[in-house]
Short mmCIF file of C-alpha atoms in Angstrom, two decimals:
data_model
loop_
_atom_site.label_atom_id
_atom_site.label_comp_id
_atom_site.label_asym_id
_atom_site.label_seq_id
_atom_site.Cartn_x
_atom_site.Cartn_y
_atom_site.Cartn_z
CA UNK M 13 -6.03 15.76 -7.93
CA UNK M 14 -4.85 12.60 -6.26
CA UNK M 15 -4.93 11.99 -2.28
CA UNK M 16 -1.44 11.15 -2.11
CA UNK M 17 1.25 12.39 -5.15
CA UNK M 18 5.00 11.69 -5.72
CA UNK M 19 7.74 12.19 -8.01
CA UNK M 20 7.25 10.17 -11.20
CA UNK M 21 10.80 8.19 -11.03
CA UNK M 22 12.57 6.06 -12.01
CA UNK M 23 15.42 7.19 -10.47
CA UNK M 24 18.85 5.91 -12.03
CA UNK M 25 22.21 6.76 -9.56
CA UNK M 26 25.15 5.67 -9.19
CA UNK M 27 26.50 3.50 -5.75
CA UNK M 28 27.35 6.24 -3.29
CA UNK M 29 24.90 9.06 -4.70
CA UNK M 30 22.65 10.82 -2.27
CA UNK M 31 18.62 10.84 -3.55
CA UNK M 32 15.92 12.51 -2.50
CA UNK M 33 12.06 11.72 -3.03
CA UNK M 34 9.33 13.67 -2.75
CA UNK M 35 5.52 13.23 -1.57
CA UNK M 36 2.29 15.99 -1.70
CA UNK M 37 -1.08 15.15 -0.06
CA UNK M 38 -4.28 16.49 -0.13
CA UNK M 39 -6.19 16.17 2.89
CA UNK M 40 -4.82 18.56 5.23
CA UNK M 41 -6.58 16.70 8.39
CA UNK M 42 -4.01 13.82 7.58
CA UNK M 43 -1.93 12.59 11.10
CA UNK M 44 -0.10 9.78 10.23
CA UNK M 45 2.84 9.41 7.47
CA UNK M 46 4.92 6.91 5.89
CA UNK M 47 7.64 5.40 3.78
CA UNK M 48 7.20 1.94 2.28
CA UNK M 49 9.45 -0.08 0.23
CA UNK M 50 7.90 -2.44 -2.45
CA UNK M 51 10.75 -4.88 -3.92
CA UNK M 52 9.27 -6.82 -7.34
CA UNK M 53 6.75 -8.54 -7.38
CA UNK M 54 6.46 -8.41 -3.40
CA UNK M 55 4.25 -6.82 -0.99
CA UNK M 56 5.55 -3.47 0.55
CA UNK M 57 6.58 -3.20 3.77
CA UNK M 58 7.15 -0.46 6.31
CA UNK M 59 10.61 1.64 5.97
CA UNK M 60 9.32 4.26 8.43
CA UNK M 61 7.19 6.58 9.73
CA UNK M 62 7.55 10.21 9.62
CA UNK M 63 7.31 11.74 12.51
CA UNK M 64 6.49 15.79 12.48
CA UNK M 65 9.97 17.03 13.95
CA UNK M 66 11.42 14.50 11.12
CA UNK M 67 13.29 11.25 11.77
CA UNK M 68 16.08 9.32 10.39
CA UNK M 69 17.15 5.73 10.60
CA UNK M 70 21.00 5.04 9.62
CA UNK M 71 21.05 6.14 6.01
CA UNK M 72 17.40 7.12 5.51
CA UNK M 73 16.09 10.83 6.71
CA UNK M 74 12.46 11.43 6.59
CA UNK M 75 11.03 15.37 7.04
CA UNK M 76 7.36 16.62 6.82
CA UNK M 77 6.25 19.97 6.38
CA UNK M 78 2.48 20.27 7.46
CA UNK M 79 2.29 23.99 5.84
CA UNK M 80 3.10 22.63 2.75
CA UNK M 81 1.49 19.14 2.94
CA UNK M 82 4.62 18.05 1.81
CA UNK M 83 6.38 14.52 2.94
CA UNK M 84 10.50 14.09 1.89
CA UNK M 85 13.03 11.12 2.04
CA UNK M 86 16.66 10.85 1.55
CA UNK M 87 18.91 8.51 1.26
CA UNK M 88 22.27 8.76 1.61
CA UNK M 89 25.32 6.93 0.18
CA UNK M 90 23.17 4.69 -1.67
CA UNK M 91 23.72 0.98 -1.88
CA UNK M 92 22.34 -1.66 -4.72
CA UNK M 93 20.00 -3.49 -2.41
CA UNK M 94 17.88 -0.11 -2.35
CA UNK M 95 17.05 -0.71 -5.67
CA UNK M 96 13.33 -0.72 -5.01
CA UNK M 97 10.23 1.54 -5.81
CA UNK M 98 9.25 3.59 -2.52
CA UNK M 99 6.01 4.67 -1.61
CA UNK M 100 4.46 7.41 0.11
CA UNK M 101 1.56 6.90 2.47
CA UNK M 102 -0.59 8.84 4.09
CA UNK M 103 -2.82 8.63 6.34
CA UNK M 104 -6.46 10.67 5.04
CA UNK M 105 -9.73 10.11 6.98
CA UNK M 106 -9.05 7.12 8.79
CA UNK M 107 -7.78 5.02 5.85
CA UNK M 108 -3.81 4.26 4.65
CA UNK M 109 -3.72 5.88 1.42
CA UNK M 110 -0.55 4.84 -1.22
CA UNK M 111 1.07 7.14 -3.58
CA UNK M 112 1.74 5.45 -7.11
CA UNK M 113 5.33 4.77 -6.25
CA UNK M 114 8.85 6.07 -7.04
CA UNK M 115 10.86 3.61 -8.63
CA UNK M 116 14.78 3.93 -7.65
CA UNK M 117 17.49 1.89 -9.15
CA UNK M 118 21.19 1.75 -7.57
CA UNK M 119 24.14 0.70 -10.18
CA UNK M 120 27.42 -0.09 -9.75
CA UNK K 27 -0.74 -16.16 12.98
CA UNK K 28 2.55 -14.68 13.00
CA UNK K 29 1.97 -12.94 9.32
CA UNK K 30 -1.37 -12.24 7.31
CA UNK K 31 -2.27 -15.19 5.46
CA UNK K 32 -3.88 -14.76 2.07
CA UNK K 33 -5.34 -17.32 -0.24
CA UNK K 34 -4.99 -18.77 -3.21
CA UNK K 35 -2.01 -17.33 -3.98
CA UNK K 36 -2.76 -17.54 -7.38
CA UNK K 37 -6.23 -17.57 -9.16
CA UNK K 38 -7.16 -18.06 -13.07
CA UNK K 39 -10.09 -17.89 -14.07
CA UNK K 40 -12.21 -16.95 -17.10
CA UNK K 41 -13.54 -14.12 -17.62
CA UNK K 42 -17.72 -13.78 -16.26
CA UNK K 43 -17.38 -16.60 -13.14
CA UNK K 44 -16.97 -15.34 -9.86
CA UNK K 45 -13.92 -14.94 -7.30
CA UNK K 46 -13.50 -15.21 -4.25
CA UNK K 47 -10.23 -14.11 -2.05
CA UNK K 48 -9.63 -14.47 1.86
CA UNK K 49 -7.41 -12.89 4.29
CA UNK K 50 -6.25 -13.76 7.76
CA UNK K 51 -4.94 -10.54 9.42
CA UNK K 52 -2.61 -10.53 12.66
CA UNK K 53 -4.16 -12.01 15.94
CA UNK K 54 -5.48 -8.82 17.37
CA UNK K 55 -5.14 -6.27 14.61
CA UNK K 56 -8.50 -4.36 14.12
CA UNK K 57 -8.06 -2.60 10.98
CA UNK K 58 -8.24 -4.61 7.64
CA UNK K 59 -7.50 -3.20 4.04
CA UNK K 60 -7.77 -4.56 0.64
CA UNK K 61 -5.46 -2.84 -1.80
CA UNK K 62 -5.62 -3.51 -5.33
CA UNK K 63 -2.64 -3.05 -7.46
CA UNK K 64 -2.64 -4.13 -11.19
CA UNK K 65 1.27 -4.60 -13.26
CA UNK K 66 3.22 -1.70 -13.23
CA UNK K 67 1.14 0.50 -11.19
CA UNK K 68 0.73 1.75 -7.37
CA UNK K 69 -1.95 0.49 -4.64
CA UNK K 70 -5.15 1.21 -4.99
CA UNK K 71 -7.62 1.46 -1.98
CA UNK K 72 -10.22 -0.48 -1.89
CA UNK K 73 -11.90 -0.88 1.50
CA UNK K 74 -11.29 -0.64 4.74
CA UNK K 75 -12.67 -2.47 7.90
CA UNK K 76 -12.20 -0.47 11.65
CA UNK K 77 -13.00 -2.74 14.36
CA UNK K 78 -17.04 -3.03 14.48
CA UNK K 79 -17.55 0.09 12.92
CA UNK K 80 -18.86 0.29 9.55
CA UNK K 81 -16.23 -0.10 6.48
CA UNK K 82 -14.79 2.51 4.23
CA UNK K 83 -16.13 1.59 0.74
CA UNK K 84 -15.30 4.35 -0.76
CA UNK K 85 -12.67 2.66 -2.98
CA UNK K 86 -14.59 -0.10 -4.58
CA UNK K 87 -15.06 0.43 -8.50
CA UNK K 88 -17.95 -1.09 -9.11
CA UNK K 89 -20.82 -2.80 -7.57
CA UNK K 90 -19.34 -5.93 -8.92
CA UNK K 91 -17.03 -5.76 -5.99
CA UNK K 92 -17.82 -6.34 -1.87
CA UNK K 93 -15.84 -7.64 1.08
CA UNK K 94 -17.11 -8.53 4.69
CA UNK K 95 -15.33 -8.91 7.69
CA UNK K 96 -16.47 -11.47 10.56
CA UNK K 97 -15.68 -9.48 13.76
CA UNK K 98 -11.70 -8.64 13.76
CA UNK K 99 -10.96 -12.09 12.11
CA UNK K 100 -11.01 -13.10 8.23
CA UNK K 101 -12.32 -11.15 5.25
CA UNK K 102 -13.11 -12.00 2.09
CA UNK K 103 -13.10 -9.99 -0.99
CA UNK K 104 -15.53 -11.03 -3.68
CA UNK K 105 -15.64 -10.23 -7.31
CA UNK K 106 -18.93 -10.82 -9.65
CA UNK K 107 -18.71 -11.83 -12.97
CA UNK K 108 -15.02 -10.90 -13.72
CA UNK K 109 -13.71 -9.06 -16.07
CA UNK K 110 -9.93 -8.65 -17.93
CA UNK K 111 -9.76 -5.29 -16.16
CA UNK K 112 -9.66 -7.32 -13.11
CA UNK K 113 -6.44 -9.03 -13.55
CA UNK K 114 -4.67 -7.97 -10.68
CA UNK K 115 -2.91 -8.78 -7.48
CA UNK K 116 -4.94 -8.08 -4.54
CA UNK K 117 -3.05 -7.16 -1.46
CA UNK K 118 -4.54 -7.52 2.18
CA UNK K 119 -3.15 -5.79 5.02
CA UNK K 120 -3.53 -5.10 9.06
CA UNK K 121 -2.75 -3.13 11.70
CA UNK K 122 -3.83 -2.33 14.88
CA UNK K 123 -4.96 1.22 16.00
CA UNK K 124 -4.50 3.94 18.32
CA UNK K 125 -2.48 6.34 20.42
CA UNK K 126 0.70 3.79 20.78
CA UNK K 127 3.94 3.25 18.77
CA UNK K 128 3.06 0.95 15.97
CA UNK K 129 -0.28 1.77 15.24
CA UNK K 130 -1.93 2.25 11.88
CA UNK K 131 1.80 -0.05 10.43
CA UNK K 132 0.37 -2.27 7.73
CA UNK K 133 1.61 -5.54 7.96
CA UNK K 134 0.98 -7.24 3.98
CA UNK K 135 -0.01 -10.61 3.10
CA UNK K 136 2.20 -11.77 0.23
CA UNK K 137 -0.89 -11.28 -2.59
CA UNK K 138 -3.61 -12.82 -4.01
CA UNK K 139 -2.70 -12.54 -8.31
CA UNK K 140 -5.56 -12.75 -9.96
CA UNK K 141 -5.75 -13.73 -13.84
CA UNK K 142 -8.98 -13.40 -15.81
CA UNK K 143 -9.03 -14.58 -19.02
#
């Protein structure tokens, strides 16, 4: 089983359509959780944490579930320049681990 | 710096020679990772470098592969005698660590893309 597992993608909606992604990890000692945002053929950067109470920032809404080892982000009223592949990372033993990546495309 | 520097940006090279790839993290970041990620694909862990304490190997592939770290400065990634299955872009990233807001955020070079033939 991988470390750090999401949703296979890619996800296809319409402008205005609400999404929702989904992340499972392994190592149940894990503290520290993220979202990332990976545009082509550039290096990801930070979207945000997850805090354990769960977060959001303006259209973006990040929960965990620790019982579950289960990570979740939406994204509401979706806009073309969030066409992007998102990816899930958790924190297991010291080390950042990635999930592969769930690819999202926005069209008009 | 103000980013994480990584050079050459792009690397060809035929297929037995050896590479060699460098990264400048942040100014005062003490964790280092290499990530590898190959076309189409996600990251894949490589190694991991914690201040003076001894790195996290544990995602190298082969022996063919090492890295070192000078104190919290540069790394460099090395690869032996290369091979196709190494074609790749090799991301470098820092952070720095501990109880405050921020830590353990990877800041990313832009990529080292590496092309064996």
């Amino acid at each position: 089983r991988k470390e750090v597992e999401q949703d296979p993608g890619p996800f296809n909606v319409p402008e205005g359509a609400t999404v929702a992604f989904n992340c499972t990890y392994s190592n149940s000692a894990s503290q520290s959780f993220f979202w990332y945002r990976q545009d082509c053929r550039k290096e990801p950067k930070l979207l945000m944490s997850v805090y354990s109470s769960g977060n959001e920032d303006g259209r973006f809404t990040a929960q965990l579930n620790r019982a579950s080892q289960y990570i979740s982000l939406l994204i509401r009223d979706s806009k073309l320049s969030d066409s992007a592949t998102y990816l899930c990372v958790v924190n297991g033993g010291g080390k950042l681990i990635f999930g592969q990546g769930t690819e999202l495309s926005v069209k008009p | 710096g103000a980013g994480v520097s990584q050079s050459p940006s792009n690397k060809v090279t035929e297929k037995g020679k050896d590479v060699e790839l460098r990264c400048d993290p942040i100014s005062g970041h003490t964790a280092l990772y290499w990530y590898r990620q190959r076309l189409g694909q996600g990251l894949e862990f490589l190694i991991y470098f914690q201040g003076n304490s001894a790195p996290d190997k544990s995602g190298l592939p082969s022996d063919r592969f090492s890295a070192e770290r000078t104190g919290e400065s540069v790394s460099t990634l090395t690869i032996q005698r290369t091979q196709q299955e190494d074609s790749a872009v090799y991301l470098c990233a820092s952070s720095f660590t501990g109880g405050s807001s921020g830590a353990n955020v990877l800041t990313f070079g832009a990529g080292s893309r590496l092309t064996v033939l």
